[in-house]
Amino acid sequence: MDNRGASGAGSSGTADKGTVRAGQMPLVPAHKPVLSVLEASGNTKGVVLVLHGGRAHSRDPVEARHLSPARMIPFARQLHRAGREHGLAVWSLRNSVRGWNGPDMSPLRDARWALQQITDRHPGVPVFLLGHSMGGLTAVCAADHPQVEAVVALAPWLGPETPAGRVTGRKVLIIHGSTDQMTSPSQSLAFARRASADAASMQYVSLTGVGHFMLRKIRLWHTLATGFVITSFAESTGAAVRPPRAFTQLLPASSVQVTL
């Protein structure tokens, strides 16, 4: 992909009325992340942070109309319906830019900013991360925040370099379609095996014949993600809320690796 301008953020001086001198890179406009909050009813006892996907390299701003953030709206709404009466708030992050951008790890910076906003507003409450694709990678990498207790990674973009230590002491659910051509199911499973020794729990679900964008078996994606978060929330807070019966049938607590 074209990532021209990636090094321009650190440039000094000012541009001459929009022109770029020879040997200089154009300045990158500053884009900011955006948070959307679905409040809990009454006191907030827990917060879900929803993280969307993106591209390997892009400095373009994320717009609300883009499919990556729009794809996560139904997940946020279903979680809110399931948990709001019991004190669960759902925060959705729209990243500043569309790309991961190599060592910049732009979405991780945004996620850490969002987690700080949650900490400032709700200090000490448990946080649950839910991310798709690049957002799944972001969730794994941001899981070392002290308030994070559980992570759900949907078709995550994981690899041998993904730090397994970030999920130490956290409950983790990874869901990946078996025919995903955008991110690697085998790498997700390898990460799950690598991180399982130190995670509080690790469960991996393979969805047969399903690709990257969660278009097939969408009810399964939602049931598993919502059920896992609600279960973790109830265990962390003592809230009198239970996951859907379908969730416990699909993913019994003792299951480590499941194919559906």
PDB file of C-alpha atoms in Angstrom:
ATOM      1  CA  MET A   1       0.000   0.000   0.000  1.00  0.00           C
ATOM      2  CA  ASP A   2       0.981   3.601  -0.448  1.00  0.00           C
ATOM      3  CA  ASN A   3       2.144   4.964   2.914  1.00  0.00           C
ATOM      4  CA  ARG A   4       3.737   8.155   1.742  1.00  0.00           C
ATOM      5  CA  GLY A   5       3.724  10.810   4.411  1.00  0.00           C
ATOM      6  CA  ALA A   6       4.165   8.307   7.221  1.00  0.00           C
ATOM      7  CA  SER A   7       7.404   9.934   8.336  1.00  0.00           C
ATOM      8  CA  GLY A   8       6.080  13.468   8.050  1.00  0.00           C
ATOM      9  CA  ALA A   9       4.520  13.578  11.514  1.00  0.00           C
ATOM     10  CA  GLY A  10       7.882  14.305  13.042  1.00  0.00           C
ATOM     11  CA  SER A  11       8.873  17.040  10.584  1.00  0.00           C
ATOM     12  CA  SER A  12       9.866  20.443  11.932  1.00  0.00           C
ATOM     13  CA  GLY A  13       9.193  23.857  10.461  1.00  0.00           C
ATOM     14  CA  THR A  14       6.175  25.005   8.474  1.00  0.00           C
ATOM     15  CA  ALA A  15       5.076  24.300   4.933  1.00  0.00           C
ATOM     16  CA  ASP A  16       5.178  27.133   2.400  1.00  0.00           C
ATOM     17  CA  LYS A  17       1.488  27.637   1.622  1.00  0.00           C
ATOM     18  CA  GLY A  18       0.887  23.971   0.934  1.00  0.00           C
ATOM     19  CA  THR A  19       4.053  23.345  -1.080  1.00  0.00           C
ATOM     20  CA  VAL A  20       6.604  20.708  -0.148  1.00  0.00           C
ATOM     21  CA  ARG A  21      10.275  21.400  -0.609  1.00  0.00           C
ATOM     22  CA  ALA A  22      12.495  18.897  -2.388  1.00  0.00           C
ATOM     23  CA  GLY A  23      13.497  16.056  -0.095  1.00  0.00           C
ATOM     24  CA  GLN A  24      10.710  16.763   2.400  1.00  0.00           C
ATOM     25  CA  MET A  25       7.676  14.636   3.137  1.00  0.00           C
ATOM     26  CA  PRO A  26       4.250  16.265   3.357  1.00  0.00           C
ATOM     27  CA  LEU A  27       2.990  16.957   6.853  1.00  0.00           C
ATOM     28  CA  VAL A  28       0.380  14.500   8.104  1.00  0.00           C
ATOM     29  CA  PRO A  29      -2.814  16.128   9.388  1.00  0.00           C
ATOM     30  CA  ALA A  30      -3.578  15.384  13.021  1.00  0.00           C
ATOM     31  CA  HIS A  31      -6.629  13.152  13.399  1.00  0.00           C
ATOM     32  CA  LYS A  32      -8.179  12.340  16.742  1.00  0.00           C
ATOM     33  CA  PRO A  33      -9.899   9.213  18.053  1.00  0.00           C
ATOM     34  CA  VAL A  34     -13.594   9.391  18.927  1.00  0.00           C
ATOM     35  CA  LEU A  35     -15.505   7.599  21.681  1.00  0.00           C
ATOM     36  CA  SER A  36     -19.219   6.782  21.621  1.00  0.00           C
ATOM     37  CA  VAL A  37     -20.751   5.745  24.932  1.00  0.00           C
ATOM     38  CA  LEU A  38     -23.848   3.682  25.672  1.00  0.00           C
ATOM     39  CA  GLU A  39     -24.366   4.350  29.367  1.00  0.00           C
ATOM     40  CA  ALA A  40     -25.358   1.817  31.996  1.00  0.00           C
ATOM     41  CA  SER A  41     -28.643   2.195  33.830  1.00  0.00           C
ATOM     42  CA  GLY A  42     -27.699   3.439  37.257  1.00  0.00           C
ATOM     43  CA  ASN A  43     -24.174   3.033  38.586  1.00  0.00           C
ATOM     44  CA  THR A  44     -21.555   1.751  36.154  1.00  0.00           C
ATOM     45  CA  LYS A  45     -20.092  -1.516  37.414  1.00  0.00           C
ATOM     46  CA  GLY A  46     -18.180  -2.507  34.263  1.00  0.00           C
ATOM     47  CA  VAL A  47     -17.236  -1.174  30.838  1.00  0.00           C
ATOM     48  CA  VAL A  48     -16.851  -2.891  27.475  1.00  0.00           C
ATOM     49  CA  LEU A  49     -14.456  -1.182  25.056  1.00  0.00           C
ATOM     50  CA  VAL A  50     -15.259  -2.086  21.429  1.00  0.00           C
ATOM     51  CA  LEU A  51     -12.384  -1.895  18.912  1.00  0.00           C
ATOM     52  CA  HIS A  52     -12.773  -2.027  15.135  1.00  0.00           C
ATOM     53  CA  GLY A  53     -10.560  -3.278  12.311  1.00  0.00           C
ATOM     54  CA  GLY A  54      -8.497  -1.442   9.744  1.00  0.00           C
ATOM     55  CA  ARG A  55      -5.526  -1.669   7.411  1.00  0.00           C
ATOM     56  CA  ALA A  56      -1.854  -2.460   7.704  1.00  0.00           C
ATOM     57  CA  HIS A  57      -0.842   1.023   6.536  1.00  0.00           C
ATOM     58  CA  SER A  58      -2.998   4.132   6.242  1.00  0.00           C
ATOM     59  CA  ARG A  59      -2.892   7.654   7.660  1.00  0.00           C
ATOM     60  CA  ASP A  60      -6.383   8.420   6.402  1.00  0.00           C
ATOM     61  CA  PRO A  61      -8.896   9.329   9.107  1.00  0.00           C
ATOM     62  CA  VAL A  62     -11.536   6.814  10.140  1.00  0.00           C
ATOM     63  CA  GLU A  63     -15.037   7.960   9.272  1.00  0.00           C
ATOM     64  CA  ALA A  64     -18.233   6.727  10.921  1.00  0.00           C
ATOM     65  CA  ARG A  65     -19.472   5.553   7.499  1.00  0.00           C
ATOM     66  CA  HIS A  66     -16.536   3.168   7.044  1.00  0.00           C
ATOM     67  CA  LEU A  67     -17.429  -0.502   7.297  1.00  0.00           C
ATOM     68  CA  SER A  68     -14.852  -1.352   9.960  1.00  0.00           C
ATOM     69  CA  PRO A  69     -16.423   0.744  12.750  1.00  0.00           C
ATOM     70  CA  ALA A  70     -19.961   0.231  11.413  1.00  0.00           C
ATOM     71  CA  ARG A  71     -19.477  -3.541  11.608  1.00  0.00           C
ATOM     72  CA  MET A  72     -19.078  -3.312  15.382  1.00  0.00           C
ATOM     73  CA  ILE A  73     -22.223  -1.280  16.093  1.00  0.00           C
ATOM     74  CA  PRO A  74     -24.525  -4.342  16.355  1.00  0.00           C
ATOM     75  CA  PHE A  75     -22.089  -5.962  18.808  1.00  0.00           C
ATOM     76  CA  ALA A  76     -22.089  -2.833  20.973  1.00  0.00           C
ATOM     77  CA  ARG A  77     -25.864  -2.562  20.938  1.00  0.00           C
ATOM     78  CA  GLN A  78     -26.419  -6.229  21.801  1.00  0.00           C
ATOM     79  CA  LEU A  79     -23.969  -6.031  24.702  1.00  0.00           C
ATOM     80  CA  HIS A  80     -25.683  -2.902  25.954  1.00  0.00           C
ATOM     81  CA  ARG A  81     -29.112  -4.523  25.813  1.00  0.00           C
ATOM     82  CA  ALA A  82     -27.806  -7.535  27.704  1.00  0.00           C
ATOM     83  CA  GLY A  83     -25.985  -5.677  30.446  1.00  0.00           C
ATOM     84  CA  ARG A  84     -27.154  -2.089  30.870  1.00  0.00           C
ATOM     85  CA  GLU A  85     -29.746  -2.848  33.554  1.00  0.00           C
ATOM     86  CA  HIS A  86     -27.007  -4.532  35.574  1.00  0.00           C
ATOM     87  CA  GLY A  87     -24.471  -1.709  35.346  1.00  0.00           C
ATOM     88  CA  LEU A  88     -22.608  -2.497  32.124  1.00  0.00           C
ATOM     89  CA  ALA A  89     -21.653   0.446  29.895  1.00  0.00           C
ATOM     90  CA  VAL A  90     -20.396   0.007  26.339  1.00  0.00           C
ATOM     91  CA  TRP A  91     -17.795   2.373  24.887  1.00  0.00           C
ATOM     92  CA  SER A  92     -16.969   2.195  21.167  1.00  0.00           C
ATOM     93  CA  LEU A  93     -13.687   3.621  19.904  1.00  0.00           C
ATOM     94  CA  ARG A  94     -13.300   5.072  16.425  1.00  0.00           C
ATOM     95  CA  ASN A  95      -9.599   5.165  15.695  1.00  0.00           C
ATOM     96  CA  SER A  96      -7.803   8.313  14.619  1.00  0.00           C
ATOM     97  CA  VAL A  97      -6.441   6.710  11.436  1.00  0.00           C
ATOM     98  CA  ARG A  98      -7.227   3.567   9.475  1.00  0.00           C
ATOM     99  CA  GLY A  99      -3.848   1.824   9.668  1.00  0.00           C
ATOM    100  CA  TRP A 100      -1.766  -0.027  12.242  1.00  0.00           C
ATOM    101  CA  ASN A 101       1.262   1.697  10.720  1.00  0.00           C
ATOM    102  CA  GLY A 102       4.117  -0.531  11.779  1.00  0.00           C
ATOM    103  CA  PRO A 103       6.000   0.530  14.909  1.00  0.00           C
ATOM    104  CA  ASP A 104       3.622   3.454  15.422  1.00  0.00           C
ATOM    105  CA  MET A 105       0.858   0.986  16.359  1.00  0.00           C
ATOM    106  CA  SER A 106      -1.641   3.803  15.874  1.00  0.00           C
ATOM    107  CA  PRO A 107      -4.762   1.902  17.076  1.00  0.00           C
ATOM    108  CA  LEU A 108      -2.961   0.780  20.224  1.00  0.00           C
ATOM    109  CA  ARG A 109      -2.189   4.396  21.060  1.00  0.00           C
ATOM    110  CA  ASP A 110      -5.859   5.220  20.569  1.00  0.00           C
ATOM    111  CA  ALA A 111      -6.944   2.273  22.717  1.00  0.00           C
ATOM    112  CA  ARG A 112      -4.638   3.309  25.533  1.00  0.00           C
ATOM    113  CA  TRP A 113      -6.069   6.818  25.330  1.00  0.00           C
ATOM    114  CA  ALA A 114      -9.601   5.378  25.513  1.00  0.00           C
ATOM    115  CA  LEU A 115      -8.674   3.211  28.490  1.00  0.00           C
ATOM    116  CA  GLN A 116      -7.377   6.303  30.258  1.00  0.00           C
ATOM    117  CA  GLN A 117     -10.729   8.010  29.669  1.00  0.00           C
ATOM    118  CA  ILE A 118     -12.472   4.999  31.201  1.00  0.00           C
ATOM    119  CA  THR A 119     -10.088   5.033  34.164  1.00  0.00           C
ATOM    120  CA  ASP A 120     -10.648   8.729  34.748  1.00  0.00           C
ATOM    121  CA  ARG A 121     -14.428   8.345  34.703  1.00  0.00           C
ATOM    122  CA  HIS A 122     -14.784   4.881  36.254  1.00  0.00           C
ATOM    123  CA  PRO A 123     -11.673   4.150  38.320  1.00  0.00           C
ATOM    124  CA  GLY A 124     -11.342   0.563  39.411  1.00  0.00           C
ATOM    125  CA  VAL A 125     -14.240  -0.920  37.439  1.00  0.00           C
ATOM    126  CA  PRO A 126     -13.502  -4.042  35.360  1.00  0.00           C
ATOM    127  CA  VAL A 127     -13.006  -3.470  31.631  1.00  0.00           C
ATOM    128  CA  PHE A 128     -13.713  -5.993  28.876  1.00  0.00           C
ATOM    129  CA  LEU A 129     -12.158  -5.603  25.426  1.00  0.00           C
ATOM    130  CA  LEU A 130     -13.944  -6.711  22.246  1.00  0.00           C
ATOM    131  CA  GLY A 131     -12.125  -6.300  18.936  1.00  0.00           C
ATOM    132  CA  HIS A 132     -12.419  -7.494  15.344  1.00  0.00           C
ATOM    133  CA  SER A 133      -9.468  -8.084  12.982  1.00  0.00           C
ATOM    134  CA  MET A 134      -6.919  -5.327  13.681  1.00  0.00           C
ATOM    135  CA  GLY A 135      -9.118  -4.472  16.662  1.00  0.00           C
ATOM    136  CA  GLY A 136      -8.539  -8.003  17.937  1.00  0.00           C
ATOM    137  CA  LEU A 137      -4.793  -7.408  17.805  1.00  0.00           C
ATOM    138  CA  THR A 138      -5.302  -4.072  19.542  1.00  0.00           C
ATOM    139  CA  ALA A 139      -7.362  -5.745  22.259  1.00  0.00           C
ATOM    140  CA  VAL A 140      -4.666  -8.352  22.889  1.00  0.00           C
ATOM    141  CA  CYS A 141      -1.933  -5.719  23.029  1.00  0.00           C
ATOM    142  CA  ALA A 142      -3.941  -3.421  25.317  1.00  0.00           C
ATOM    143  CA  ALA A 143      -4.952  -6.211  27.695  1.00  0.00           C
ATOM    144  CA  ASP A 144      -2.132  -5.384  30.108  1.00  0.00           C
ATOM    145  CA  HIS A 145      -4.055  -2.340  31.344  1.00  0.00           C
ATOM    146  CA  PRO A 146      -4.715  -2.977  35.059  1.00  0.00           C
ATOM    147  CA  GLN A 147      -8.507  -2.677  34.764  1.00  0.00           C
ATOM    148  CA  VAL A 148      -8.830  -5.123  31.851  1.00  0.00           C
ATOM    149  CA  GLU A 149     -10.157  -8.503  32.950  1.00  0.00           C
ATOM    150  CA  ALA A 150     -11.238 -10.209  29.716  1.00  0.00           C
ATOM    151  CA  VAL A 151     -10.635 -10.061  25.964  1.00  0.00           C
ATOM    152  CA  VAL A 152     -12.735 -11.226  23.023  1.00  0.00           C
ATOM    153  CA  ALA A 153     -10.826 -11.269  19.727  1.00  0.00           C
ATOM    154  CA  LEU A 154     -12.920 -11.834  16.590  1.00  0.00           C
ATOM    155  CA  ALA A 155     -10.934 -12.969  13.527  1.00  0.00           C
ATOM    156  CA  PRO A 156      -7.901 -11.243  15.037  1.00  0.00           C
ATOM    157  CA  TRP A 157      -4.783 -10.225  13.181  1.00  0.00           C
ATOM    158  CA  LEU A 158      -2.229 -12.165  15.236  1.00  0.00           C
ATOM    159  CA  GLY A 159       1.230 -13.472  14.421  1.00  0.00           C
ATOM    160  CA  PRO A 160       4.370 -14.943  15.977  1.00  0.00           C
ATOM    161  CA  GLU A 161       5.425 -11.458  17.089  1.00  0.00           C
ATOM    162  CA  THR A 162       2.196 -10.768  18.999  1.00  0.00           C
ATOM    163  CA  PRO A 163       3.149 -10.488  22.693  1.00  0.00           C
ATOM    164  CA  ALA A 164       1.473 -13.298  24.609  1.00  0.00           C
ATOM    165  CA  GLY A 165       2.399 -11.770  27.941  1.00  0.00           C
ATOM    166  CA  ARG A 166      -0.136  -8.973  27.527  1.00  0.00           C
ATOM    167  CA  VAL A 167      -3.010 -11.350  28.350  1.00  0.00           C
ATOM    168  CA  THR A 168      -1.413 -12.735  31.506  1.00  0.00           C
ATOM    169  CA  GLY A 169      -4.111 -13.149  34.135  1.00  0.00           C
ATOM    170  CA  ARG A 170      -6.914 -12.289  31.672  1.00  0.00           C
ATOM    171  CA  LYS A 171      -9.787 -14.389  30.395  1.00  0.00           C
ATOM    172  CA  VAL A 172      -9.518 -14.707  26.625  1.00  0.00           C
ATOM    173  CA  LEU A 173     -11.858 -15.901  23.885  1.00  0.00           C
ATOM    174  CA  ILE A 174     -10.618 -16.068  20.291  1.00  0.00           C
ATOM    175  CA  ILE A 175     -13.131 -16.762  17.499  1.00  0.00           C
ATOM    176  CA  HIS A 176     -11.901 -17.338  13.944  1.00  0.00           C
ATOM    177  CA  GLY A 177     -13.544 -18.517  10.745  1.00  0.00           C
ATOM    178  CA  SER A 178     -11.865 -21.532   9.158  1.00  0.00           C
ATOM    179  CA  THR A 179     -11.840 -19.992   5.664  1.00  0.00           C
ATOM    180  CA  ASP A 180     -10.600 -16.529   6.638  1.00  0.00           C
ATOM    181  CA  GLN A 181      -8.286 -15.220   3.896  1.00  0.00           C
ATOM    182  CA  MET A 182      -7.547 -11.845   5.530  1.00  0.00           C
ATOM    183  CA  THR A 183      -6.167 -12.960   8.873  1.00  0.00           C
ATOM    184  CA  SER A 184      -4.788 -16.344   9.827  1.00  0.00           C
ATOM    185  CA  PRO A 185      -6.832 -18.893  11.808  1.00  0.00           C
ATOM    186  CA  SER A 186      -3.706 -20.991  12.324  1.00  0.00           C
ATOM    187  CA  GLN A 187      -1.812 -18.041  13.776  1.00  0.00           C
ATOM    188  CA  SER A 188      -4.732 -17.306  16.104  1.00  0.00           C
ATOM    189  CA  LEU A 189      -4.674 -20.881  17.328  1.00  0.00           C
ATOM    190  CA  ALA A 190      -0.894 -20.773  17.723  1.00  0.00           C
ATOM    191  CA  PHE A 191      -1.218 -17.607  19.799  1.00  0.00           C
ATOM    192  CA  ALA A 192      -3.927 -19.208  21.937  1.00  0.00           C
ATOM    193  CA  ARG A 193      -1.648 -22.146  22.674  1.00  0.00           C
ATOM    194  CA  ARG A 194       1.298 -19.858  23.366  1.00  0.00           C
ATOM    195  CA  ALA A 195      -0.630 -17.597  25.730  1.00  0.00           C
ATOM    196  CA  SER A 196      -2.733 -20.228  27.483  1.00  0.00           C
ATOM    197  CA  ALA A 197      -0.216 -21.006  30.222  1.00  0.00           C
ATOM    198  CA  ASP A 198      -0.373 -17.514  31.722  1.00  0.00           C
ATOM    199  CA  ALA A 199      -3.889 -16.372  30.803  1.00  0.00           C
ATOM    200  CA  ALA A 200      -6.587 -16.770  33.448  1.00  0.00           C
ATOM    201  CA  SER A 201      -8.454 -18.812  30.829  1.00  0.00           C
ATOM    202  CA  MET A 202      -8.072 -19.330  27.099  1.00  0.00           C
ATOM    203  CA  GLN A 203     -10.796 -20.574  24.753  1.00  0.00           C
ATOM    204  CA  TYR A 204     -10.594 -20.869  20.969  1.00  0.00           C
ATOM    205  CA  VAL A 205     -13.611 -21.315  18.680  1.00  0.00           C
ATOM    206  CA  SER A 206     -13.297 -22.242  15.014  1.00  0.00           C
ATOM    207  CA  LEU A 207     -16.330 -21.450  12.854  1.00  0.00           C
ATOM    208  CA  THR A 208     -16.424 -23.878   9.940  1.00  0.00           C
ATOM    209  CA  GLY A 209     -16.721 -22.370   6.465  1.00  0.00           C
ATOM    210  CA  VAL A 210     -16.742 -18.785   7.736  1.00  0.00           C
ATOM    211  CA  GLY A 211     -14.645 -15.927   6.353  1.00  0.00           C
ATOM    212  CA  HIS A 212     -13.230 -12.737   7.770  1.00  0.00           C
ATOM    213  CA  PHE A 213     -16.094 -10.271   7.754  1.00  0.00           C
ATOM    214  CA  MET A 214     -18.523 -12.216   9.963  1.00  0.00           C
ATOM    215  CA  LEU A 215     -21.208 -12.337   7.270  1.00  0.00           C
ATOM    216  CA  ARG A 216     -21.905 -16.029   7.775  1.00  0.00           C
ATOM    217  CA  LYS A 217     -23.139 -17.453  11.082  1.00  0.00           C
ATOM    218  CA  ILE A 218     -23.540 -13.918  12.391  1.00  0.00           C
ATOM    219  CA  ARG A 219     -25.775 -15.122  15.217  1.00  0.00           C
ATOM    220  CA  LEU A 220     -22.962 -17.351  16.450  1.00  0.00           C
ATOM    221  CA  TRP A 221     -20.487 -14.450  16.462  1.00  0.00           C
ATOM    222  CA  HIS A 222     -22.916 -12.351  18.508  1.00  0.00           C
ATOM    223  CA  THR A 223     -23.959 -15.096  20.903  1.00  0.00           C
ATOM    224  CA  LEU A 224     -20.378 -16.091  21.665  1.00  0.00           C
ATOM    225  CA  ALA A 225     -19.068 -12.539  22.052  1.00  0.00           C
ATOM    226  CA  THR A 226     -21.978 -11.315  24.171  1.00  0.00           C
ATOM    227  CA  GLY A 227     -22.152 -14.466  26.255  1.00  0.00           C
ATOM    228  CA  PHE A 228     -18.446 -14.404  27.071  1.00  0.00           C
ATOM    229  CA  VAL A 229     -18.457 -10.731  28.073  1.00  0.00           C
ATOM    230  CA  ILE A 230     -21.631 -11.060  30.159  1.00  0.00           C
ATOM    231  CA  THR A 231     -20.241 -14.138  31.917  1.00  0.00           C
ATOM    232  CA  SER A 232     -16.967 -12.364  32.673  1.00  0.00           C
ATOM    233  CA  PHE A 233     -18.843  -9.270  33.870  1.00  0.00           C
ATOM    234  CA  ALA A 234     -21.023 -11.328  36.215  1.00  0.00           C
ATOM    235  CA  GLU A 235     -17.998 -13.188  37.605  1.00  0.00           C
ATOM    236  CA  SER A 236     -16.085  -9.942  38.161  1.00  0.00           C
ATOM    237  CA  THR A 237     -18.874  -7.901  39.741  1.00  0.00           C
ATOM    238  CA  GLY A 238     -21.385 -10.359  41.142  1.00  0.00           C
ATOM    239  CA  ALA A 239     -24.057  -8.824  38.916  1.00  0.00           C
ATOM    240  CA  ALA A 240     -27.205 -10.939  38.726  1.00  0.00           C
ATOM    241  CA  VAL A 241     -27.051 -11.385  34.975  1.00  0.00           C
ATOM    242  CA  ARG A 242     -26.640 -14.589  33.025  1.00  0.00           C
ATOM    243  CA  PRO A 243     -25.535 -15.205  29.466  1.00  0.00           C
ATOM    244  CA  PRO A 244     -28.006 -16.635  26.955  1.00  0.00           C
ATOM    245  CA  ARG A 245     -28.600 -20.353  27.393  1.00  0.00           C
ATOM    246  CA  ALA A 246     -27.365 -20.825  23.829  1.00  0.00           C
ATOM    247  CA  PHE A 247     -23.943 -19.531  24.876  1.00  0.00           C
ATOM    248  CA  THR A 248     -23.434 -22.105  27.618  1.00  0.00           C
ATOM    249  CA  GLN A 249     -24.531 -24.827  25.229  1.00  0.00           C
ATOM    250  CA  LEU A 250     -22.137 -23.658  22.512  1.00  0.00           C
ATOM    251  CA  LEU A 251     -19.176 -22.993  24.787  1.00  0.00           C
ATOM    252  CA  PRO A 252     -19.261 -24.851  28.102  1.00  0.00           C
ATOM    253  CA  ALA A 253     -16.991 -23.353  30.746  1.00  0.00           C
ATOM    254  CA  SER A 254     -14.653 -26.343  30.577  1.00  0.00           C
ATOM    255  CA  SER A 255     -14.119 -26.080  26.792  1.00  0.00           C
ATOM    256  CA  VAL A 256     -10.694 -25.078  25.514  1.00  0.00           C
ATOM    257  CA  GLN A 257     -11.055 -25.573  21.747  1.00  0.00           C
ATOM    258  CA  VAL A 258     -14.405 -25.844  19.970  1.00  0.00           C
ATOM    259  CA  THR A 259     -15.427 -26.212  16.329  1.00  0.00           C
ATOM    260  CA  LEU A 260     -18.887 -25.014  15.358  1.00  0.00           C
TER     261      LEU A 260
END
